[in-house]
Amino acid sequence: MCGAETTNHSTESNGFGGNLSLIDLDPGNPTVFEPYWRRMGDKCRVVIPGCELMSYKAATKPGKVCWFLLPELEDAIVRLHRLVGNAVVDDRYIVVGTGSTQLYQAALYALSNPASLKPINVVSAAPYYSCYPEETDYLCSRLYKWAGDANEYNANKSGPFIEVVNSPNNPNGSLRESVVKDCGQGKLIHDLAYYWPQFMPINRPADHDLMYFTFSKCTGHAGSRIGWALVKDREVAIKMTKYIELNSIGVSKDSQFRTAKIMELLCNEHKEFGLNSSNNFFEYGNRLMAQRWESLREAIGSSDLFSVPSFERQYCFFLGRPTKPYPAFAWLKCNEETEDCGSLLRRYNILGRNGKRFGADAKYLRISMLSSDDVFEDFLDRLNAIRLFEE
Ligand code: PMP
């Protein structure tokens, strides 16, 4: 898994004096929503007879670019965005990918120019999602190359570029816009993985040239490996489709079918029960994330060991009420005396992802807020204990 680097899991000496079980909050594996899906039981069970979904191709509607996108999934994506109000879907081409990870690479391919003598620079404002640099440079492409922090990028000096804008941002939860002063030379990719009501108040439908979402964070079904891009320009959508054709000859129909079924369920439950029901996934998810953030803030309390960003309440048009952002990750900052936040927590066998991986400082550590309940509760207990021992 991107960034799930091997770590030395041995317990160093700590105030507890004994062996502590490992609490791994490094990857953002979204198991937090499992209880909801367990409660839904058979409602989105999928049965696929052996003779179905065998073709590489999908029976796409006329005029569509992405020839492997199941019409059922296309309809479900459009319906879900219209319901949630988080993205403009009219006059957009939809390209499905094996996770948004594949769409990121397809977008880089589509936005770069094979005739150019030099690879185009790819930047994102620090702290940026730690996988962007790795994914950009992994194949040593001559089309594009990672060029670091967008805040430091000078387009006049360094020329054309692609800026990736991740909003709300992984790791620190901030809402973002592009930062490079571009003189018309820049192209933008909007990664909107976390622009869903459980994580962020929906204040307007996103309306960008190339934006993508992922099923992994929308509902927690990361194992299905489904992402989708909403693309304004037909040529860009054609190139992205070509990339996926060459890379994997399309995207699993089984997964697309299951995704469509689950998205339909979200919309149907909303239609039937409205917002005032624990069956409403986004309402449920928002309340769950709110509780987690409240418990985390309580555990950190008035400690001068750690801090996390604070967020303003905003009106969410989907939930019909004000709500704070409840990001999928806590961007934990250690105090001035602690140079490496990761080593401090590792002494207590808690793993997070080091701030340096995000183009930031080792004073920061990214902690997943998406673990299962028992792991999250262990984490809070251990955080409380660390405060007692270290303060
Ligand atoms: N973008 C961001 C900001 C992410 O956090 C992630 C998952 N951690 C991805 C993209 C990739 O998600 P997937 O490939 O599962 O769609």
Tab-separated table of C-alpha atoms and ligand atoms in Angstrom:
chain	number	residue	atom	x	y	z
A	1	MET	CA	0.000	0.000	0.000
A	2	CYS	CA	1.350	3.429	-0.856
A	3	GLY	CA	3.245	4.681	2.148
A	4	ALA	CA	2.701	1.592	4.291
A	5	GLU	CA	6.437	1.388	4.674
A	6	THR	CA	7.917	-1.275	6.876
A	7	THR	CA	8.593	0.081	10.303
A	8	ASN	CA	10.548	-1.346	13.163
A	9	HIS	CA	7.726	-2.386	15.438
A	10	SER	CA	9.820	-3.132	18.502
A	11	THR	CA	8.747	-1.332	21.651
A	12	GLU	CA	11.342	1.072	22.910
A	13	SER	CA	11.591	1.837	26.588
A	14	ASN	CA	8.580	3.781	27.728
A	15	GLY	CA	6.806	4.794	30.881
A	16	PHE	CA	4.667	1.652	30.752
A	17	GLY	CA	7.736	-0.540	31.104
A	18	GLY	CA	6.178	-3.500	29.281
A	19	ASN	CA	5.170	-4.725	25.856
A	20	LEU	CA	2.382	-2.746	24.308
A	21	SER	CA	0.320	-3.945	21.393
A	22	LEU	CA	0.931	-2.039	18.190
A	23	ILE	CA	-1.584	0.655	17.270
A	24	ASP	CA	-1.056	1.291	13.568
A	25	LEU	CA	-2.577	4.620	12.560
A	26	ASP	CA	-0.223	5.200	9.650
A	27	PRO	CA	-2.438	4.167	6.688
A	28	GLY	CA	-5.894	5.697	6.237
A	29	ASN	CA	-7.727	2.387	6.011
A	30	PRO	CA	-11.390	3.414	6.381
A	31	THR	CA	-12.731	0.624	8.644
A	32	VAL	CA	-14.582	3.208	10.762
A	33	PHE	CA	-17.759	2.777	8.712
A	34	GLU	CA	-17.937	-1.018	8.921
A	35	PRO	CA	-20.615	-1.057	11.689
A	36	TYR	CA	-22.959	0.929	9.424
A	37	TRP	CA	-22.530	-1.516	6.563
A	38	ARG	CA	-22.944	-4.457	8.917
A	39	ARG	CA	-26.243	-2.925	10.040
A	40	MET	CA	-27.362	-2.642	6.409
A	41	GLY	CA	-27.114	-6.430	6.261
A	42	ASP	CA	-28.328	-7.849	2.976
A	43	LYS	CA	-29.605	-4.572	1.571
A	44	CYS	CA	-26.680	-4.229	-0.784
A	45	ARG	CA	-25.796	-7.840	-1.290
A	46	VAL	CA	-24.727	-8.406	-4.881
A	47	VAL	CA	-25.135	-11.624	-6.795
A	48	ILE	CA	-23.429	-11.893	-10.178
A	49	PRO	CA	-24.224	-15.031	-12.202
A	50	GLY	CA	-21.229	-16.627	-13.932
A	51	CYS	CA	-22.414	-15.587	-17.379
A	52	GLU	CA	-22.656	-11.855	-16.596
A	53	LEU	CA	-20.187	-8.966	-16.781
A	54	MET	CA	-17.784	-11.073	-18.847
A	55	SER	CA	-16.929	-8.526	-21.510
A	56	TYR	CA	-14.053	-6.027	-21.407
A	57	LYS	CA	-16.499	-3.502	-22.775
A	58	ALA	CA	-19.519	-1.971	-21.100
A	59	ALA	CA	-22.784	-1.203	-22.871
A	60	THR	CA	-22.036	2.524	-22.694
A	61	LYS	CA	-24.549	5.126	-23.783
A	62	PRO	CA	-23.942	6.886	-27.130
A	63	GLY	CA	-21.521	9.829	-26.995
A	64	LYS	CA	-19.699	8.530	-23.913
A	65	VAL	CA	-15.936	8.504	-23.867
A	66	CYS	CA	-15.144	5.965	-21.153
A	67	TRP	CA	-15.988	2.710	-22.962
A	68	PHE	CA	-15.578	0.513	-19.884
A	69	LEU	CA	-17.824	2.542	-17.535
A	70	LEU	CA	-20.967	0.573	-16.604
A	71	PRO	CA	-24.097	2.667	-17.266
A	72	GLU	CA	-25.425	1.588	-13.841
A	73	LEU	CA	-22.375	3.137	-12.206
A	74	GLU	CA	-22.564	6.288	-14.287
A	75	ASP	CA	-26.210	6.798	-13.269
A	76	ALA	CA	-25.407	6.128	-9.611
A	77	ILE	CA	-22.487	8.613	-9.596
A	78	VAL	CA	-24.659	11.334	-11.125
A	79	ARG	CA	-27.515	10.622	-8.728
A	80	LEU	CA	-25.235	10.640	-5.675
A	81	HIS	CA	-23.530	13.946	-6.569
A	82	ARG	CA	-26.899	15.557	-7.272
A	83	LEU	CA	-28.156	14.397	-3.893
A	84	VAL	CA	-25.096	15.488	-1.900
A	85	GLY	CA	-24.506	18.669	-3.930
A	86	ASN	CA	-20.710	18.341	-3.770
A	87	ALA	CA	-19.905	18.409	-7.498
A	88	VAL	CA	-21.269	19.683	-10.778
A	89	VAL	CA	-22.063	16.703	-12.974
A	90	ASP	CA	-23.801	18.356	-15.935
A	91	ASP	CA	-21.766	18.517	-19.142
A	92	ARG	CA	-18.987	16.417	-17.661
A	93	TYR	CA	-17.318	13.270	-18.950
A	94	ILE	CA	-17.050	10.561	-16.321
A	95	VAL	CA	-13.958	8.367	-16.323
A	96	VAL	CA	-13.871	5.438	-13.920
A	97	GLY	CA	-10.560	4.252	-12.470
A	98	THR	CA	-9.143	1.450	-10.349
A	99	GLY	CA	-9.197	3.702	-7.314
A	100	SER	CA	-8.435	7.373	-7.666
A	101	THR	CA	-4.772	6.340	-7.576
A	102	GLN	CA	-5.086	5.188	-11.178
A	103	LEU	CA	-6.978	8.368	-12.089
A	104	TYR	CA	-4.159	10.525	-10.726
A	105	GLN	CA	-1.732	8.789	-13.065
A	106	ALA	CA	-4.210	8.971	-15.948
A	107	ALA	CA	-4.600	12.703	-15.301
A	108	LEU	CA	-0.826	13.288	-15.326
A	109	TYR	CA	-0.614	11.421	-18.613
A	110	ALA	CA	-3.528	13.373	-20.104
A	111	LEU	CA	-2.253	16.800	-19.032
A	112	SER	CA	1.353	16.373	-20.134
A	113	ASN	CA	2.699	16.829	-23.621
A	114	PRO	CA	4.648	13.949	-25.246
A	115	ALA	CA	6.181	16.403	-27.722
A	116	SER	CA	7.742	18.477	-24.964
A	117	LEU	CA	11.510	18.180	-24.569
A	118	LYS	CA	11.314	18.325	-20.783
A	119	PRO	CA	8.963	16.594	-18.316
A	120	ILE	CA	6.288	18.913	-16.938
A	121	ASN	CA	6.683	19.835	-13.238
A	122	VAL	CA	4.085	18.473	-10.833
A	123	VAL	CA	3.560	20.388	-7.587
A	124	SER	CA	1.212	20.474	-4.621
A	125	ALA	CA	1.159	22.798	-1.610
A	126	ALA	CA	2.870	21.334	1.477
A	127	PRO	CA	1.768	19.571	3.531
A	128	TYR	CA	0.659	17.455	0.558
A	129	TYR	CA	-0.674	13.885	0.329
A	130	SER	CA	2.432	11.751	0.852
A	131	CYS	CA	1.770	9.471	-2.140
A	132	TYR	CA	1.869	12.240	-4.787
A	133	PRO	CA	5.694	12.383	-4.977
A	134	GLU	CA	6.047	8.577	-5.029
A	135	GLU	CA	3.302	8.049	-7.614
A	136	THR	CA	4.631	10.834	-9.830
A	137	ASP	CA	8.239	9.668	-9.930
A	138	TYR	CA	7.855	5.902	-9.614
A	139	LEU	CA	8.190	5.187	-13.354
A	140	CYS	CA	10.810	7.911	-13.986
A	141	SER	CA	8.538	9.195	-16.750
A	142	ARG	CA	9.850	11.576	-19.373
A	143	LEU	CA	6.379	13.191	-19.457
A	144	TYR	CA	6.200	14.550	-15.906
A	145	LYS	CA	8.227	14.801	-12.724
A	146	TRP	CA	7.614	15.741	-9.105
A	147	ALA	CA	8.762	19.299	-8.338
A	148	GLY	CA	7.699	19.651	-4.691
A	149	ASP	CA	5.880	22.318	-2.733
A	150	ALA	CA	3.558	24.464	-4.872
A	151	ASN	CA	4.077	27.382	-2.451
A	152	GLU	CA	7.717	27.522	-3.513
A	153	TYR	CA	7.089	27.142	-7.236
A	154	ASN	CA	7.931	30.030	-9.518
A	155	ALA	CA	6.210	29.510	-12.864
A	156	ASN	CA	8.079	32.441	-14.465
A	157	LYS	CA	11.376	30.751	-13.703
A	158	SER	CA	10.501	27.074	-13.953
A	159	GLY	CA	7.847	27.033	-16.683
A	160	PRO	CA	4.703	24.952	-17.243
A	161	PHE	CA	3.375	22.854	-14.395
A	162	ILE	CA	0.556	20.712	-13.087
A	163	GLU	CA	-0.699	21.623	-9.616
A	164	VAL	CA	-2.574	19.023	-7.579
A	165	VAL	CA	-5.082	20.596	-5.223
A	166	ASN	CA	-6.345	18.224	-2.550
A	167	SER	CA	-9.354	19.743	-0.808
A	168	PRO	CA	-10.135	19.055	2.007
A	169	ASN	CA	-6.475	18.339	2.343
A	170	ASN	CA	-4.855	15.119	3.469
A	171	PRO	CA	-3.063	15.441	5.961
A	172	ASN	CA	-4.272	18.656	7.649
A	173	GLY	CA	-7.974	18.895	6.712
A	174	SER	CA	-7.803	22.418	5.261
A	175	LEU	CA	-9.976	23.596	2.371
A	176	ARG	CA	-7.703	24.579	-0.475
A	177	GLU	CA	-7.384	26.418	-3.749
A	178	SER	CA	-4.504	26.497	-6.210
A	179	VAL	CA	-1.565	28.571	-4.992
A	180	VAL	CA	0.822	28.955	-7.953
A	181	LYS	CA	0.652	32.292	-9.741
A	182	ASP	CA	0.551	30.717	-13.113
A	183	CYS	CA	0.768	33.246	-15.974
A	184	GLY	CA	-1.490	30.834	-17.883
A	185	GLN	CA	1.027	27.994	-17.829
A	186	GLY	CA	-0.575	25.835	-15.181
A	187	LYS	CA	-2.968	22.908	-15.299
A	188	LEU	CA	-4.934	21.799	-12.286
A	189	ILE	CA	-5.956	18.437	-10.887
A	190	HIS	CA	-8.498	18.584	-8.030
A	191	ASP	CA	-8.383	15.553	-5.746
A	192	LEU	CA	-11.660	15.725	-3.804
A	193	ALA	CA	-11.363	12.393	-1.986
A	194	TYR	CA	-12.664	13.873	1.282
A	195	TYR	CA	-15.304	16.305	0.028
A	196	TRP	CA	-18.182	14.358	1.591
A	197	PRO	CA	-20.508	15.479	4.416
A	198	GLN	CA	-19.035	13.149	7.040
A	199	PHE	CA	-15.704	14.992	6.738
A	200	MET	CA	-16.486	18.493	5.519
A	201	PRO	CA	-19.496	20.835	5.365
A	202	ILE	CA	-20.676	20.900	1.747
A	203	ASN	CA	-20.881	24.590	0.924
A	204	ARG	CA	-21.028	24.440	-2.863
A	205	PRO	CA	-20.851	21.974	-5.734
A	206	ALA	CA	-17.216	21.741	-6.817
A	207	ASP	CA	-16.835	22.924	-10.387
A	208	HIS	CA	-13.317	22.290	-11.672
A	209	ASP	CA	-11.947	21.231	-15.051
A	210	LEU	CA	-10.606	17.917	-13.780
A	211	MET	CA	-11.728	16.638	-10.405
A	212	TYR	CA	-11.839	13.153	-8.983
A	213	PHE	CA	-13.453	11.291	-6.098
A	214	THR	CA	-12.910	7.901	-4.560
A	215	PHE	CA	-15.325	5.267	-3.295
A	216	SER	CA	-12.643	4.424	-0.680
A	217	LYS	CA	-13.409	7.546	1.350
A	218	CYS	CA	-16.984	8.194	0.228
A	219	THR	CA	-18.380	5.055	1.882
A	220	GLY	CA	-15.247	3.286	3.181
A	221	HIS	CA	-15.177	0.593	0.470
A	222	ALA	CA	-11.472	0.954	-0.280
A	223	GLY	CA	-11.220	-2.719	-1.248
A	224	SER	CA	-13.472	-2.214	-4.277
A	225	ARG	CA	-10.785	0.036	-5.791
A	226	ILE	CA	-13.176	2.417	-7.539
A	227	GLY	CA	-12.623	6.108	-8.252
A	228	TRP	CA	-14.195	8.418	-10.798
A	229	ALA	CA	-13.124	11.619	-12.490
A	230	LEU	CA	-15.457	14.389	-13.670
A	231	VAL	CA	-13.798	16.019	-16.656
A	232	LYS	CA	-14.874	19.096	-18.619
A	233	ASP	CA	-12.684	18.683	-21.662
A	234	ARG	CA	-13.463	15.805	-24.024
A	235	GLU	CA	-9.861	15.447	-25.235
A	236	VAL	CA	-8.586	15.158	-21.660
A	237	ALA	CA	-11.250	12.526	-20.882
A	238	ILE	CA	-10.238	10.600	-24.030
A	239	LYS	CA	-6.573	10.601	-23.002
A	240	MET	CA	-7.383	9.499	-19.457
A	241	THR	CA	-9.499	6.679	-20.859
A	242	LYS	CA	-6.614	5.695	-23.148
A	243	TYR	CA	-4.218	5.556	-20.211
A	244	ILE	CA	-6.529	3.214	-18.306
A	245	GLU	CA	-7.033	1.112	-21.425
A	246	LEU	CA	-3.261	0.652	-21.768
A	247	ASN	CA	-2.720	0.215	-18.052
A	248	SER	CA	-5.464	-2.286	-17.180
A	249	ILE	CA	-7.883	-2.544	-20.168
A	250	GLY	CA	-10.608	-0.947	-18.132
A	251	VAL	CA	-11.832	-1.350	-14.577
A	252	SER	CA	-13.384	-4.406	-12.901
A	253	LYS	CA	-17.066	-4.661	-13.880
A	254	ASP	CA	-17.774	-6.638	-10.708
A	255	SER	CA	-16.481	-3.767	-8.610
A	256	GLN	CA	-18.330	-1.170	-10.664
A	257	PHE	CA	-21.544	-3.136	-10.276
A	258	ARG	CA	-21.158	-3.417	-6.513
A	259	THR	CA	-20.272	0.278	-6.224
A	260	ALA	CA	-23.403	1.221	-8.181
A	261	LYS	CA	-25.511	-0.944	-5.880
A	262	ILE	CA	-24.069	0.644	-2.734
A	263	MET	CA	-24.449	4.190	-4.085
A	264	GLU	CA	-28.051	3.410	-4.994
A	265	LEU	CA	-28.634	2.252	-1.442
A	266	LEU	CA	-27.278	5.549	-0.050
A	267	CYS	CA	-29.645	7.502	-2.267
A	268	ASN	CA	-32.638	5.229	-1.590
A	269	GLU	CA	-32.157	5.335	2.186
A	270	HIS	CA	-31.991	9.119	1.967
A	271	LYS	CA	-35.140	9.255	-0.114
A	272	GLU	CA	-37.018	6.936	2.191
A	273	PHE	CA	-35.852	8.107	5.619
A	274	GLY	CA	-34.450	11.634	5.035
A	275	LEU	CA	-31.762	12.989	7.302
A	276	ASN	CA	-33.329	12.178	10.666
A	277	SER	CA	-32.368	8.567	10.689
A	278	SER	CA	-29.295	6.602	11.579
A	279	ASN	CA	-29.861	4.872	8.235
A	280	ASN	CA	-28.692	8.022	6.494
A	281	PHE	CA	-25.060	7.190	5.851
A	282	PHE	CA	-23.720	10.754	5.680
A	283	GLU	CA	-25.634	11.945	8.742
A	284	TYR	CA	-24.427	8.860	10.616
A	285	GLY	CA	-20.852	9.341	9.344
A	286	ASN	CA	-20.817	13.010	10.300
A	287	ARG	CA	-21.971	12.271	13.858
A	288	LEU	CA	-19.451	9.454	14.198
A	289	MET	CA	-16.565	11.619	13.022
A	290	ALA	CA	-17.767	14.443	15.315
A	291	GLN	CA	-17.631	12.069	18.308
A	292	ARG	CA	-14.155	10.888	17.379
A	293	TRP	CA	-12.850	14.426	17.076
A	294	GLU	CA	-14.460	15.411	20.356
A	295	SER	CA	-12.848	12.437	22.136
A	296	LEU	CA	-9.486	13.198	20.552
A	297	ARG	CA	-9.651	16.834	21.640
A	298	GLU	CA	-10.623	15.677	25.139
A	299	ALA	CA	-7.695	13.250	25.285
A	300	ILE	CA	-5.297	15.963	24.150
A	301	GLY	CA	-7.068	18.352	26.504
A	302	SER	CA	-5.028	21.256	27.693
A	303	SER	CA	-1.859	19.199	27.216
A	304	ASP	CA	1.153	21.143	26.110
A	305	LEU	CA	2.582	17.953	24.587
A	306	PHE	CA	0.376	17.892	21.478
A	307	SER	CA	-2.008	20.035	19.515
A	308	VAL	CA	-4.309	19.511	16.506
A	309	PRO	CA	-5.736	22.142	14.122
A	310	SER	CA	-9.031	23.755	15.077
A	311	PHE	CA	-11.826	24.327	12.587
A	312	GLU	CA	-14.725	26.757	12.276
A	313	ARG	CA	-18.314	25.609	12.090
A	314	GLN	CA	-19.876	26.177	8.648
A	315	TYR	CA	-23.285	25.590	7.161
A	316	CYS	CA	-23.580	22.289	5.314
A	317	PHE	CA	-26.175	22.457	2.550
A	318	PHE	CA	-26.541	18.699	2.475
A	319	LEU	CA	-27.057	18.197	6.233
A	320	GLY	CA	-29.119	21.389	6.487
A	321	ARG	CA	-27.261	22.493	9.602
A	322	PRO	CA	-23.920	24.000	10.598
A	323	THR	CA	-21.158	21.495	11.239
A	324	LYS	CA	-17.419	21.585	11.744
A	325	PRO	CA	-14.959	19.838	9.461
A	326	TYR	CA	-14.073	16.422	10.894
A	327	PRO	CA	-11.075	15.381	8.810
A	328	ALA	CA	-10.119	11.789	8.156
A	329	PHE	CA	-6.685	12.473	9.665
A	330	ALA	CA	-5.447	14.314	12.725
A	331	TRP	CA	-2.395	16.437	11.944
A	332	LEU	CA	-0.788	16.087	15.325
A	333	LYS	CA	1.842	18.631	16.285
A	334	CYS	CA	4.248	18.050	19.131
A	335	ASN	CA	5.510	20.868	21.344
A	336	GLU	CA	8.747	22.776	20.827
A	337	GLU	CA	10.861	20.388	22.961
A	338	THR	CA	9.908	17.345	20.864
A	339	GLU	CA	11.716	17.309	17.565
A	340	ASP	CA	10.293	14.074	16.239
A	341	CYS	CA	6.667	13.468	17.097
A	342	GLY	CA	6.787	10.023	15.441
A	343	SER	CA	9.584	8.770	17.742
A	344	LEU	CA	7.739	9.964	20.823
A	345	LEU	CA	4.591	8.012	19.883
A	346	ARG	CA	6.607	5.018	18.679
A	347	ARG	CA	7.992	4.653	22.204
A	348	TYR	CA	4.399	3.790	23.114
A	349	ASN	CA	3.964	1.591	20.054
A	350	ILE	CA	1.695	3.994	18.193
A	351	LEU	CA	2.471	4.416	14.504
A	352	GLY	CA	1.543	7.497	12.529
A	353	ARG	CA	3.015	8.940	9.347
A	354	ASN	CA	5.942	11.340	9.787
A	355	GLY	CA	5.348	14.976	8.780
A	356	LYS	CA	8.436	14.848	6.544
A	357	ARG	CA	6.616	12.513	4.171
A	358	PHE	CA	4.157	15.352	3.493
A	359	GLY	CA	6.863	17.930	2.767
A	360	ALA	CA	6.517	19.245	6.355
A	361	ASP	CA	8.390	18.915	9.636
A	362	ALA	CA	9.014	15.877	11.871
A	363	LYS	CA	7.223	17.836	14.601
A	364	TYR	CA	4.075	16.727	12.805
A	365	LEU	CA	2.616	13.270	12.675
A	366	ARG	CA	-0.437	12.224	10.656
A	367	ILE	CA	-2.793	9.986	12.599
A	368	SER	CA	-5.657	8.149	10.912
A	369	MET	CA	-9.102	8.909	12.359
A	370	LEU	CA	-10.643	6.100	10.289
A	371	SER	CA	-9.609	3.011	12.265
A	372	SER	CA	-12.087	0.580	13.836
A	373	ASP	CA	-13.695	1.575	17.171
A	374	ASP	CA	-11.528	-0.659	19.351
A	375	VAL	CA	-8.266	0.564	17.796
A	376	PHE	CA	-9.393	4.171	18.158
A	377	GLU	CA	-10.338	3.654	21.812
A	378	ASP	CA	-6.973	1.997	22.561
A	379	PHE	CA	-5.305	4.977	20.936
A	380	LEU	CA	-7.193	7.441	23.166
A	381	ASP	CA	-6.356	5.445	26.309
A	382	ARG	CA	-2.723	5.365	25.372
A	383	LEU	CA	-2.705	9.075	24.577
A	384	ASN	CA	-4.113	9.777	28.056
A	385	ALA	CA	-1.441	7.587	29.589
A	386	ILE	CA	1.329	9.296	27.602
A	387	ARG	CA	0.193	12.607	29.010
A	388	LEU	CA	0.439	11.241	32.544
A	389	PHE	CA	3.942	9.859	31.963
A	390	GLU	CA	5.425	12.616	29.842
A	391	GLU	CA	4.024	15.792	31.401
B	1	PMP	N1	-6.117	10.971	-2.734
B	1	PMP	C1	-6.066	11.147	-1.420
B	1	PMP	C2	-5.960	12.516	-0.902
B	1	PMP	C3	-6.093	10.046	-0.557
B	1	PMP	O1	-6.015	10.245	0.760
B	1	PMP	C4	-6.174	8.749	-1.096
B	1	PMP	C5	-6.223	7.516	-0.207
B	1	PMP	N2	-5.493	7.572	0.927
B	1	PMP	C6	-6.205	8.618	-2.479
B	1	PMP	C7	-6.183	9.742	-3.264
B	1	PMP	C8	-6.227	7.273	-3.136
B	1	PMP	O2	-7.389	6.597	-2.914
B	1	PMP	P1	-7.884	5.329	-3.762
B	1	PMP	O3	-6.812	4.923	-4.710
B	1	PMP	O4	-8.207	4.310	-2.744
B	1	PMP	O5	-9.086	5.826	-4.492
